[in-house]
PDB file of C-alpha atoms in Angstrom:
ATOM      1  CA  UNK A  41     -15.560  -3.896  17.944  1.00 91.00           C
ATOM      2  CA  UNK A  42     -13.681  -3.344  14.676  1.00 94.00           C
ATOM      3  CA  UNK A  43     -13.876  -5.580  11.596  1.00 96.00           C
ATOM      4  CA  UNK A  44     -10.963  -5.194   9.166  1.00 96.00           C
ATOM      5  CA  UNK A  45     -11.376  -6.276   5.559  1.00 94.00           C
ATOM      6  CA  UNK A  46      -7.912  -7.036   4.081  1.00 93.00           C
ATOM      7  CA  UNK A  47      -5.294  -7.491   6.788  1.00 95.00           C
ATOM      8  CA  UNK A  48      -2.565  -5.452   5.119  1.00 95.00           C
ATOM      9  CA  UNK A  49      -4.478  -2.570   3.538  1.00 92.00           C
ATOM     10  CA  UNK A  50      -6.617  -1.776   6.575  1.00 95.00           C
ATOM     11  CA  UNK A  51      -4.018  -3.094   9.015  1.00 94.00           C
ATOM     12  CA  UNK A  52      -1.684  -0.216   8.119  1.00 94.00           C
ATOM     13  CA  UNK A  53      -4.388   2.209   9.229  1.00 93.00           C
ATOM     14  CA  UNK A  54      -5.486   0.191  12.245  1.00 94.00           C
ATOM     15  CA  UNK A  55      -1.992   0.016  13.754  1.00 93.00           C
ATOM     16  CA  UNK A  56      -2.052   3.826  14.019  1.00 92.00           C
ATOM     17  CA  UNK A  57      -5.015   3.358  16.397  1.00 88.00           C
ATOM     18  CA  UNK A  58      -3.516   0.436  18.282  1.00 86.00           C
ATOM     19  CA  UNK A  59      -3.024   2.326  21.576  1.00 88.00           C
ATOM     20  CA  UNK A  60      -6.604   3.599  21.528  1.00 89.00           C
ATOM     21  CA  UNK A  61      -7.818   0.078  20.666  1.00 87.00           C
ATOM     22  CA  UNK A  62      -5.892  -1.411  23.612  1.00 86.00           C
ATOM     23  CA  UNK A  63      -7.145   1.297  25.966  1.00 88.00           C
ATOM     24  CA  UNK A  64     -10.799   0.692  25.054  1.00 88.00           C
ATOM     25  CA  UNK A  65     -10.409  -3.107  24.852  1.00 86.00           C
ATOM     26  CA  UNK A  66     -12.363  -3.287  21.610  1.00 90.00           C
ATOM     27  CA  UNK A  67     -12.769  -6.597  19.832  1.00 93.00           C
ATOM     28  CA  UNK A  68     -11.006  -7.165  16.512  1.00 95.00           C
ATOM     29  CA  UNK A  69     -12.205  -9.333  13.593  1.00 97.00           C
ATOM     30  CA  UNK A  70     -10.202  -9.716  10.371  1.00 97.00           C
ATOM     31  CA  UNK A  71     -11.266 -10.898   6.916  1.00 96.00           C
ATOM     32  CA  UNK A  72      -8.033 -11.544   4.962  1.00 94.00           C
ATOM     33  CA  UNK A  73      -8.141 -10.928   1.228  1.00 90.00           C
ATOM     34  CA  UNK A  74      -6.558 -12.944  -1.533  1.00 87.00           C
ATOM     35  CA  UNK A  75      -3.777 -10.381  -1.891  1.00 87.00           C
ATOM     36  CA  UNK A  76      -2.972 -10.828   1.822  1.00 91.00           C
ATOM     37  CA  UNK A  77      -2.600 -14.593   1.583  1.00 89.00           C
ATOM     38  CA  UNK A  78      -1.017 -15.022  -1.830  1.00 86.00           C
ATOM     39  CA  UNK A  79       0.926 -11.792  -2.545  1.00 86.00           C
ATOM     40  CA  UNK A  80       1.487  -9.459   0.417  1.00 89.00           C
ATOM     41  CA  UNK A  81       2.458 -12.303   2.733  1.00 89.00           C
ATOM     42  CA  UNK A  82       5.538 -12.817   0.545  1.00 88.00           C
ATOM     43  CA  UNK A  83       6.780  -9.232   1.006  1.00 91.00           C
ATOM     44  CA  UNK A  84       8.803  -8.683   4.179  1.00 92.00           C
ATOM     45  CA  UNK A  85       7.283  -5.376   5.375  1.00 93.00           C
ATOM     46  CA  UNK A  86       3.736  -6.384   4.459  1.00 94.00           C
ATOM     47  CA  UNK A  87       4.168  -9.822   6.001  1.00 94.00           C
ATOM     48  CA  UNK A  88       5.163  -8.150   9.266  1.00 95.00           C
ATOM     49  CA  UNK A  89       1.992  -6.043   9.339  1.00 95.00           C
ATOM     50  CA  UNK A  90      -0.250  -8.992   8.410  1.00 95.00           C
ATOM     51  CA  UNK A  91       1.351 -11.073  11.168  1.00 94.00           C
ATOM     52  CA  UNK A  92       0.779  -8.300  13.735  1.00 94.00           C
ATOM     53  CA  UNK A  93      -2.888  -8.058  12.785  1.00 95.00           C
ATOM     54  CA  UNK A  94      -3.430 -11.816  12.822  1.00 96.00           C
ATOM     55  CA  UNK A  95      -1.785 -12.174  16.237  1.00 94.00           C
ATOM     56  CA  UNK A  96      -3.861  -9.493  17.966  1.00 94.00           C
ATOM     57  CA  UNK A  97      -7.162 -10.354  16.243  1.00 95.00           C
ATOM     58  CA  UNK A  98      -9.853 -12.107  18.271  1.00 96.00           C
ATOM     59  CA  UNK A  99     -11.252 -13.840  15.185  1.00 97.00           C
ATOM     60  CA  UNK A 100     -10.429 -14.363  11.515  1.00 96.00           C
ATOM     61  CA  UNK A 101     -12.947 -15.022   8.749  1.00 96.00           C
ATOM     62  CA  UNK A 102     -12.206 -17.545   5.983  1.00 94.00           C
ATOM     63  CA  UNK A 103     -14.634 -17.757   3.074  1.00 90.00           C
ATOM     64  CA  UNK A 104     -13.379 -21.041   1.629  1.00 86.00           C
ATOM     65  CA  UNK A 105     -11.600 -24.170   2.790  1.00 86.00           C
ATOM     66  CA  UNK A 106      -8.696 -23.142   0.568  1.00 85.00           C
ATOM     67  CA  UNK A 107      -8.312 -19.841   2.428  1.00 88.00           C
ATOM     68  CA  UNK A 108      -8.611 -21.531   5.810  1.00 91.00           C
ATOM     69  CA  UNK A 109      -5.879 -23.991   4.895  1.00 90.00           C
ATOM     70  CA  UNK A 110      -3.632 -21.216   3.602  1.00 89.00           C
ATOM     71  CA  UNK A 111      -3.890 -19.372   6.928  1.00 91.00           C
ATOM     72  CA  UNK A 112      -3.249 -22.464   9.045  1.00 91.00           C
ATOM     73  CA  UNK A 113      -0.281 -23.477   6.869  1.00 89.00           C
ATOM     74  CA  UNK A 114       1.301 -20.049   7.264  1.00 88.00           C
ATOM     75  CA  UNK A 115       0.364 -19.460  10.927  1.00 88.00           C
ATOM     76  CA  UNK A 116       0.348 -22.725  12.843  1.00 84.00           C
ATOM     77  CA  UNK A 117      -0.858 -21.288  16.147  1.00 87.00           C
ATOM     78  CA  UNK A 118      -3.936 -19.421  14.890  1.00 91.00           C
ATOM     79  CA  UNK A 119      -6.232 -22.267  13.911  1.00 91.00           C
ATOM     80  CA  UNK A 120      -8.513 -21.650  16.912  1.00 92.00           C
ATOM     81  CA  UNK A 121      -9.227 -18.101  15.695  1.00 95.00           C
ATOM     82  CA  UNK A 122     -10.472 -19.052  12.224  1.00 96.00           C
ATOM     83  CA  UNK A 123     -14.197 -19.173  11.469  1.00 96.00           C
ATOM     84  CA  UNK A 124     -15.605 -20.439   8.176  1.00 95.00           C
ATOM     85  CA  UNK A 125     -18.322 -18.208   6.685  1.00 94.00           C
ATOM     86  CA  UNK A 126     -18.979 -19.033   3.011  1.00 88.00           C
ATOM     87  CA  UNK A 127     -19.320 -16.016   0.749  1.00 88.00           C
ATOM     88  CA  UNK A 128     -22.866 -15.207  -0.285  1.00 89.00           C
ATOM     89  CA  UNK A 129     -24.129 -13.894  -3.582  1.00 85.00           C
ATOM     90  CA  UNK A 130     -26.779 -11.379  -4.603  1.00 90.00           C
ATOM     91  CA  UNK A 131     -27.402  -9.088  -7.561  1.00 93.00           C
ATOM     92  CA  UNK A 132     -27.618  -5.365  -6.821  1.00 91.00           C
ATOM     93  CA  UNK A 133     -30.414  -4.572  -9.272  1.00 94.00           C
ATOM     94  CA  UNK A 134     -32.086  -5.265 -12.616  1.00 94.00           C
ATOM     95  CA  UNK A 135     -31.267  -2.208 -14.720  1.00 96.00           C
ATOM     96  CA  UNK A 136     -30.920  -2.867 -18.447  1.00 96.00           C
ATOM     97  CA  UNK A 137     -27.467  -2.673 -20.046  1.00 96.00           C
ATOM     98  CA  UNK A 138     -26.755  -3.743 -23.639  1.00 96.00           C
ATOM     99  CA  UNK A 139     -23.157  -4.936 -23.391  1.00 96.00           C
ATOM    100  CA  UNK A 140     -23.012  -6.050 -27.014  1.00 96.00           C
ATOM    101  CA  UNK A 141     -24.227  -2.713 -28.328  1.00 93.00           C
ATOM    102  CA  UNK A 142     -21.774  -0.583 -26.343  1.00 90.00           C
ATOM    103  CA  UNK A 143     -18.915  -2.883 -27.397  1.00 88.00           C
ATOM    104  CA  UNK A 144     -19.928  -2.797 -31.077  1.00 88.00           C
ATOM    105  CA  UNK A 145     -20.432  -6.548 -31.030  1.00 93.00           C
ATOM    106  CA  UNK A 146     -22.802  -8.286 -33.413  1.00 93.00           C
ATOM    107  CA  UNK A 147     -24.716 -11.482 -32.741  1.00 93.00           C
ATOM    108  CA  UNK A 148     -22.248 -13.359 -34.953  1.00 95.00           C
ATOM    109  CA  UNK A 149     -19.333 -12.387 -32.688  1.00 97.00           C
ATOM    110  CA  UNK A 150     -18.024 -14.189 -29.577  1.00 98.00           C
ATOM    111  CA  UNK A 151     -17.830 -11.618 -26.789  1.00 98.00           C
ATOM    112  CA  UNK A 152     -15.311 -11.940 -23.957  1.00 98.00           C
ATOM    113  CA  UNK A 153     -16.239  -9.901 -20.868  1.00 98.00           C
ATOM    114  CA  UNK A 154     -13.549  -8.849 -18.371  1.00 98.00           C
ATOM    115  CA  UNK A 155     -15.058  -7.061 -15.339  1.00 97.00           C
ATOM    116  CA  UNK A 156     -12.523  -5.669 -12.856  1.00 95.00           C
ATOM    117  CA  UNK A 157     -10.667  -2.529 -11.866  1.00 96.00           C
ATOM    118  CA  UNK A 158      -7.592  -1.711 -13.948  1.00 98.00           C
ATOM    119  CA  UNK A 159      -4.585  -2.706 -11.829  1.00 96.00           C
ATOM    120  CA  UNK A 160      -1.625  -5.076 -12.126  1.00 96.00           C
ATOM    121  CA  UNK A 161      -3.019  -7.877  -9.937  1.00 93.00           C
ATOM    122  CA  UNK A 162      -5.994  -8.220 -12.313  1.00 96.00           C
ATOM    123  CA  UNK A 163      -3.769  -8.538 -15.402  1.00 97.00           C
ATOM    124  CA  UNK A 164      -6.047  -6.424 -17.643  1.00 98.00           C
ATOM    125  CA  UNK A 165      -3.214  -5.253 -19.906  1.00 98.00           C
ATOM    126  CA  UNK A 166      -1.640  -8.687 -20.195  1.00 98.00           C
ATOM    127  CA  UNK A 167      -5.004 -10.222 -21.081  1.00 98.00           C
ATOM    128  CA  UNK A 168      -5.596  -7.581 -23.750  1.00 98.00           C
ATOM    129  CA  UNK A 169      -2.266  -8.320 -25.436  1.00 98.00           C
ATOM    130  CA  UNK A 170      -2.958 -12.057 -25.510  1.00 98.00           C
ATOM    131  CA  UNK A 171      -6.492 -11.525 -26.790  1.00 98.00           C
ATOM    132  CA  UNK A 172      -4.976  -9.528 -29.648  1.00 98.00           C
ATOM    133  CA  UNK A 173      -3.118 -12.715 -30.619  1.00 98.00           C
ATOM    134  CA  UNK A 174      -6.326 -14.715 -30.317  1.00 98.00           C
ATOM    135  CA  UNK A 175      -8.051 -12.152 -32.562  1.00 98.00           C
ATOM    136  CA  UNK A 176      -5.504 -12.742 -35.340  1.00 98.00           C
ATOM    137  CA  UNK A 177      -6.485 -16.429 -35.250  1.00 98.00           C
ATOM    138  CA  UNK A 178     -10.235 -15.885 -34.736  1.00 98.00           C
ATOM    139  CA  UNK A 179     -11.333 -12.414 -35.962  1.00 97.00           C
ATOM    140  CA  UNK A 180     -14.858 -13.281 -34.792  1.00 97.00           C
ATOM    141  CA  UNK A 181     -13.999 -12.369 -31.178  1.00 97.00           C
ATOM    142  CA  UNK A 182     -14.685  -9.097 -29.406  1.00 97.00           C
ATOM    143  CA  UNK A 183     -13.703  -8.138 -25.848  1.00 98.00           C
ATOM    144  CA  UNK A 184     -14.981  -5.536 -23.428  1.00 98.00           C
ATOM    145  CA  UNK A 185     -13.224  -4.544 -20.203  1.00 98.00           C
ATOM    146  CA  UNK A 186     -15.345  -2.946 -17.477  1.00 97.00           C
ATOM    147  CA  UNK A 187     -13.858  -1.316 -14.399  1.00 97.00           C
ATOM    148  CA  UNK A 188     -12.323   1.917 -13.088  1.00 97.00           C
ATOM    149  CA  UNK A 189      -8.604   2.790 -13.161  1.00 97.00           C
ATOM    150  CA  UNK A 190      -7.272   1.747  -9.733  1.00 95.00           C
ATOM    151  CA  UNK A 191      -3.551   2.004 -10.517  1.00 96.00           C
ATOM    152  CA  UNK A 192      -2.940   5.188 -12.493  1.00 96.00           C
ATOM    153  CA  UNK A 193       0.363   4.293 -14.155  1.00 98.00           C
ATOM    154  CA  UNK A 194      -0.910   0.866 -15.160  1.00 98.00           C
ATOM    155  CA  UNK A 195      -4.224   2.322 -16.366  1.00 98.00           C
ATOM    156  CA  UNK A 196      -2.415   4.836 -18.593  1.00 98.00           C
ATOM    157  CA  UNK A 197      -0.534   1.986 -20.272  1.00 98.00           C
ATOM    158  CA  UNK A 198      -3.740  -0.025 -20.600  1.00 98.00           C
ATOM    159  CA  UNK A 199      -5.670   2.869 -22.125  1.00 98.00           C
ATOM    160  CA  UNK A 200      -2.915   3.595 -24.643  1.00 98.00           C
ATOM    161  CA  UNK A 201      -2.890  -0.058 -25.724  1.00 98.00           C
ATOM    162  CA  UNK A 202      -6.652  -0.491 -26.010  1.00 98.00           C
ATOM    163  CA  UNK A 203      -7.099   2.785 -27.907  1.00 97.00           C
ATOM    164  CA  UNK A 204      -5.155   1.196 -30.755  1.00 97.00           C
ATOM    165  CA  UNK A 205      -7.336  -1.925 -30.743  1.00 97.00           C
ATOM    166  CA  UNK A 206     -10.822  -0.442 -31.052  1.00 95.00           C
ATOM    167  CA  UNK A 207     -11.619  -2.766 -33.949  1.00 95.00           C
ATOM    168  CA  UNK A 208     -12.122  -5.588 -31.451  1.00 96.00           C
ATOM    169  CA  UNK A 209     -11.618  -4.250 -27.885  1.00 97.00           C
ATOM    170  CA  UNK A 210     -13.434  -1.664 -25.756  1.00 97.00           C
ATOM    171  CA  UNK A 211     -13.031  -0.310 -22.216  1.00 98.00           C
ATOM    172  CA  UNK A 212     -15.972   0.824 -20.079  1.00 96.00           C
ATOM    173  CA  UNK A 213     -14.584   2.589 -16.974  1.00 94.00           C
ATOM    174  CA  UNK A 214     -18.001   2.336 -15.339  1.00 91.00           C
ATOM    175  CA  UNK A 215     -20.994   0.002 -15.423  1.00 94.00           C
ATOM    176  CA  UNK A 216     -23.627   0.699 -12.736  1.00 94.00           C
ATOM    177  CA  UNK A 217     -23.786  -1.982 -10.041  1.00 93.00           C
ATOM    178  CA  UNK A 218     -27.528  -2.195 -10.640  1.00 96.00           C
ATOM    179  CA  UNK A 219     -26.880  -3.091 -14.316  1.00 96.00           C
ATOM    180  CA  UNK A 220     -24.217  -5.778 -13.889  1.00 96.00           C
ATOM    181  CA  UNK A 221     -26.686  -8.650 -14.124  1.00 96.00           C
ATOM    182  CA  UNK A 222     -27.864  -7.396 -17.499  1.00 97.00           C
ATOM    183  CA  UNK A 223     -24.284  -6.757 -18.656  1.00 97.00           C
ATOM    184  CA  UNK A 224     -23.257 -10.360 -17.982  1.00 98.00           C
ATOM    185  CA  UNK A 225     -26.185 -11.611 -20.057  1.00 97.00           C
ATOM    186  CA  UNK A 226     -24.629 -10.057 -23.148  1.00 97.00           C
ATOM    187  CA  UNK A 227     -21.345 -11.961 -22.783  1.00 98.00           C
ATOM    188  CA  UNK A 228     -20.351 -15.290 -24.275  1.00 98.00           C
ATOM    189  CA  UNK A 229     -17.293 -15.892 -22.044  1.00 98.00           C
ATOM    190  CA  UNK A 230     -16.270 -14.244 -18.759  1.00 98.00           C
ATOM    191  CA  UNK A 231     -12.535 -13.710 -18.332  1.00 98.00           C
ATOM    192  CA  UNK A 232     -10.395 -13.566 -15.183  1.00 98.00           C
ATOM    193  CA  UNK A 233      -6.627 -13.005 -15.543  1.00 97.00           C
ATOM    194  CA  UNK A 234      -5.774 -12.376 -11.872  1.00 95.00           C
ATOM    195  CA  UNK A 235      -2.476 -13.303 -10.266  1.00 93.00           C
ATOM    196  CA  UNK A 236      -4.195 -13.401  -6.853  1.00 87.00           C
ATOM    197  CA  UNK A 237      -7.783 -13.914  -5.688  1.00 88.00           C
ATOM    198  CA  UNK A 238      -9.662 -14.837  -2.552  1.00 83.00           C
ATOM    199  CA  UNK A 239     -13.221 -15.634  -3.647  1.00 86.00           C
ATOM    200  CA  UNK A 240     -13.757 -13.651  -6.843  1.00 90.00           C
ATOM    201  CA  UNK A 241     -17.048 -11.774  -7.150  1.00 92.00           C
ATOM    202  CA  UNK A 242     -16.620 -11.900 -10.922  1.00 95.00           C
ATOM    203  CA  UNK A 243     -16.511 -15.694 -10.950  1.00 95.00           C
ATOM    204  CA  UNK A 244     -19.598 -15.931  -8.729  1.00 95.00           C
ATOM    205  CA  UNK A 245     -21.439 -13.468 -10.981  1.00 96.00           C
ATOM    206  CA  UNK A 246     -20.383 -15.339 -14.121  1.00 97.00           C
ATOM    207  CA  UNK A 247     -21.688 -18.605 -12.701  1.00 96.00           C
ATOM    208  CA  UNK A 248     -24.954 -17.012 -11.584  1.00 95.00           C
ATOM    209  CA  UNK A 249     -25.362 -15.671 -15.136  1.00 97.00           C
ATOM    210  CA  UNK A 250     -24.810 -19.107 -16.643  1.00 97.00           C
ATOM    211  CA  UNK A 251     -21.729 -17.946 -18.527  1.00 98.00           C
ATOM    212  CA  UNK A 252     -18.610 -20.069 -19.090  1.00 98.00           C
ATOM    213  CA  UNK A 253     -15.406 -18.870 -17.445  1.00 98.00           C
ATOM    214  CA  UNK A 254     -11.833 -18.597 -18.675  1.00 98.00           C
ATOM    215  CA  UNK A 255      -9.676 -17.991 -15.600  1.00 97.00           C
ATOM    216  CA  UNK A 256      -6.093 -18.094 -14.390  1.00 97.00           C
ATOM    217  CA  UNK A 257      -5.175 -21.284 -12.565  1.00 95.00           C
ATOM    218  CA  UNK A 258      -4.391 -19.772  -9.161  1.00 92.00           C
ATOM    219  CA  UNK A 259      -5.449 -20.978  -5.687  1.00 87.00           C
ATOM    220  CA  UNK A 260      -8.421 -18.618  -5.322  1.00 85.00           C
ATOM    221  CA  UNK A 261      -9.844 -19.517  -8.741  1.00 91.00           C
ATOM    222  CA  UNK A 262      -9.124 -23.207  -8.970  1.00 87.00           C
ATOM    223  CA  UNK A 263     -11.952 -24.793  -7.000  1.00 83.00           C
ATOM    224  CA  UNK A 264     -14.544 -22.246  -8.192  1.00 88.00           C
ATOM    225  CA  UNK A 265     -13.851 -23.061 -11.835  1.00 93.00           C
ATOM    226  CA  UNK A 266     -12.552 -26.630 -12.024  1.00 85.00           C
ATOM    227  CA  UNK A 267     -15.098 -28.162  -9.653  1.00 73.00           C
ATOM    228  CA  UNK A 268     -14.518 -31.054  -7.241  1.00 67.00           C
ATOM    229  CA  UNK A 269     -15.954 -34.464  -6.346  1.00 60.00           C
ATOM    230  CA  UNK A 270     -19.447 -32.970  -6.093  1.00 66.00           C
ATOM    231  CA  UNK A 271     -19.334 -30.440  -8.955  1.00 69.00           C
ATOM    232  CA  UNK A 272     -18.277 -30.436 -12.596  1.00 86.00           C
ATOM    233  CA  UNK A 273     -16.190 -27.632 -14.136  1.00 93.00           C
ATOM    234  CA  UNK A 274     -17.849 -24.271 -14.748  1.00 95.00           C
ATOM    235  CA  UNK A 275     -15.097 -23.061 -17.048  1.00 97.00           C
ATOM    236  CA  UNK A 276     -11.551 -23.567 -18.260  1.00 97.00           C
ATOM    237  CA  UNK A 277      -8.368 -22.699 -16.387  1.00 97.00           C
ATOM    238  CA  UNK A 278      -5.122 -21.577 -18.018  1.00 97.00           C
ATOM    239  CA  UNK A 279      -1.516 -21.451 -16.886  1.00 97.00           C
ATOM    240  CA  UNK A 280      -0.795 -17.798 -16.083  1.00 95.00           C
ATOM    241  CA  UNK A 281       2.810 -18.283 -17.182  1.00 95.00           C
ATOM    242  CA  UNK A 282       2.032 -19.828 -20.575  1.00 98.00           C
ATOM    243  CA  UNK A 283       0.776 -17.647 -23.413  1.00 97.00           C
ATOM    244  CA  UNK A 284       0.269 -20.734 -25.535  1.00 98.00           C
ATOM    245  CA  UNK A 285      -2.011 -22.351 -22.953  1.00 98.00           C
ATOM    246  CA  UNK A 286      -4.154 -19.220 -22.651  1.00 98.00           C
ATOM    247  CA  UNK A 287      -4.571 -19.066 -26.419  1.00 98.00           C
ATOM    248  CA  UNK A 288      -5.350 -22.788 -26.604  1.00 98.00           C
ATOM    249  CA  UNK A 289      -8.065 -22.549 -23.942  1.00 98.00           C
ATOM    250  CA  UNK A 290      -9.558 -19.407 -25.487  1.00 98.00           C
ATOM    251  CA  UNK A 291      -9.776 -21.122 -28.879  1.00 98.00           C
ATOM    252  CA  UNK A 292     -11.529 -24.120 -27.317  1.00 98.00           C
ATOM    253  CA  UNK A 293     -14.264 -21.847 -25.995  1.00 98.00           C
ATOM    254  CA  UNK A 294     -14.533 -19.861 -29.213  1.00 98.00           C
ATOM    255  CA  UNK A 295     -14.822 -22.925 -31.423  1.00 98.00           C
ATOM    256  CA  UNK A 296     -17.124 -25.097 -29.297  1.00 98.00           C
ATOM    257  CA  UNK A 297     -20.578 -23.665 -28.633  1.00 97.00           C
ATOM    258  CA  UNK A 298     -21.713 -26.845 -26.881  1.00 97.00           C
ATOM    259  CA  UNK A 299     -18.755 -26.615 -24.500  1.00 97.00           C
ATOM    260  CA  UNK A 300     -19.693 -23.028 -23.660  1.00 98.00           C
ATOM    261  CA  UNK A 301     -23.288 -24.045 -22.974  1.00 97.00           C
ATOM    262  CA  UNK A 302     -22.325 -27.040 -20.833  1.00 96.00           C
ATOM    263  CA  UNK A 303     -19.886 -25.072 -18.677  1.00 97.00           C
ATOM    264  CA  UNK A 304     -22.341 -22.196 -18.269  1.00 97.00           C
ATOM    265  CA  UNK A 305     -25.187 -24.478 -17.227  1.00 96.00           C
ATOM    266  CA  UNK A 306     -22.994 -26.208 -14.645  1.00 95.00           C
ATOM    267  CA  UNK A 307     -21.945 -22.840 -13.202  1.00 95.00           C
ATOM    268  CA  UNK A 308     -25.580 -21.753 -12.935  1.00 95.00           C
ATOM    269  CA  UNK A 309     -26.467 -24.954 -11.078  1.00 94.00           C
ATOM    270  CA  UNK A 310     -23.647 -24.322  -8.594  1.00 92.00           C
ATOM    271  CA  UNK A 311     -24.548 -20.644  -8.145  1.00 92.00           C
ATOM    272  CA  UNK A 312     -28.149 -21.534  -7.312  1.00 91.00           C
ATOM    273  CA  UNK A 313     -26.796 -23.407  -4.263  1.00 90.00           C
ATOM    274  CA  UNK A 314     -24.732 -20.497  -2.906  1.00 88.00           C
ATOM    275  CA  UNK A 315     -25.725 -19.002   0.467  1.00 90.00           C
ATOM    276  CA  UNK A 316     -27.692 -15.781   0.499  1.00 91.00           C
ATOM    277  CA  UNK A 317     -26.744 -12.510   2.240  1.00 93.00           C
ATOM    278  CA  UNK A 318     -28.912 -13.356   5.267  1.00 94.00           C
ATOM    279  CA  UNK A 319     -26.975 -16.577   5.829  1.00 94.00           C
ATOM    280  CA  UNK A 320     -23.621 -14.800   5.602  1.00 94.00           C
ATOM    281  CA  UNK A 321     -24.842 -12.027   7.922  1.00 95.00           C
ATOM    282  CA  UNK A 322     -25.963 -14.557  10.545  1.00 96.00           C
ATOM    283  CA  UNK A 323     -22.536 -16.190  10.397  1.00 96.00           C
ATOM    284  CA  UNK A 324     -20.871 -12.839  11.011  1.00 96.00           C
ATOM    285  CA  UNK A 325     -23.223 -12.028  13.882  1.00 97.00           C
ATOM    286  CA  UNK A 326     -22.337 -15.299  15.589  1.00 96.00           C
ATOM    287  CA  UNK A 327     -18.628 -14.427  15.372  1.00 97.00           C
ATOM    288  CA  UNK A 328     -19.247 -10.876  16.634  1.00 97.00           C
ATOM    289  CA  UNK A 329     -21.238 -12.168  19.609  1.00 96.00           C
ATOM    290  CA  UNK A 330     -18.474 -14.598  20.510  1.00 95.00           C
ATOM    291  CA  UNK A 331     -15.813 -11.865  20.314  1.00 95.00           C
ATOM    292  CA  UNK A 332     -17.867  -9.426  22.386  1.00 93.00           C
ATOM    293  CA  UNK A 333     -18.345 -12.020  25.137  1.00 91.00           C
ATOM    294  CA  UNK A 334     -14.613 -12.619  25.495  1.00 84.00           C
ATOM    295  CA  UNK A 335     -13.052 -11.045  28.604  1.00 74.00           C
TER     296      UNK A 335
END
């Protein structure tokens, strides 16, 4: 059996093995990513590959009700293939990492933390430019970006921009996985500026750290941040197409310590109820067993 993570990115490779797959009658499980469902599906060539993969798959994994609905809305005949397995959460270690020290941030400053690889879909450069405007209004802020360059052209532009803003912004191309828990503890606000997400690891980590979130109001982020009938908000959302709204929401978090505490505490309460890795693994095993039993 083969399990593909991201229908388009791995689907391109898998289709080169399609004849061998058919000959051996292997099972096929697919976990679509946020970019599959909200970006790539809108591009003709990528949509074609995603559709091919979805049609030949034995099972598809959705990690939220929002993702499940997106698949069924786009592919009416595939509902029977979709299995809900909520995304689990776990820290990778407890190494110490002084985020405030490496970002030259004093205790009097408000530190925004933006974890994520440097690439267009994450909006690192766009966030930096808007935070520069926020800085002119509230010089108390500092921001640190943490993540490797994943799109070289975009990363070059990002590095050039941030090198001229060292008085309030820093870029850490690498933070050890084992030290991420400690890194989050140094932040005051966790930032997400993505144009597409499935279930963001960054948002789960922010909530588990008890840190308030400032995130783009996109399908993958909305329910995680804004809450629902059972849960209160764990952060503030902003309109990705409105600079003014981003600045307004950032200023609310900067100026209101009680708001930051309340949102962070609510996120921590929600994170404590997330499934663990064992629960997610058992869900996957049940899907694998079902696929392997199919004729």
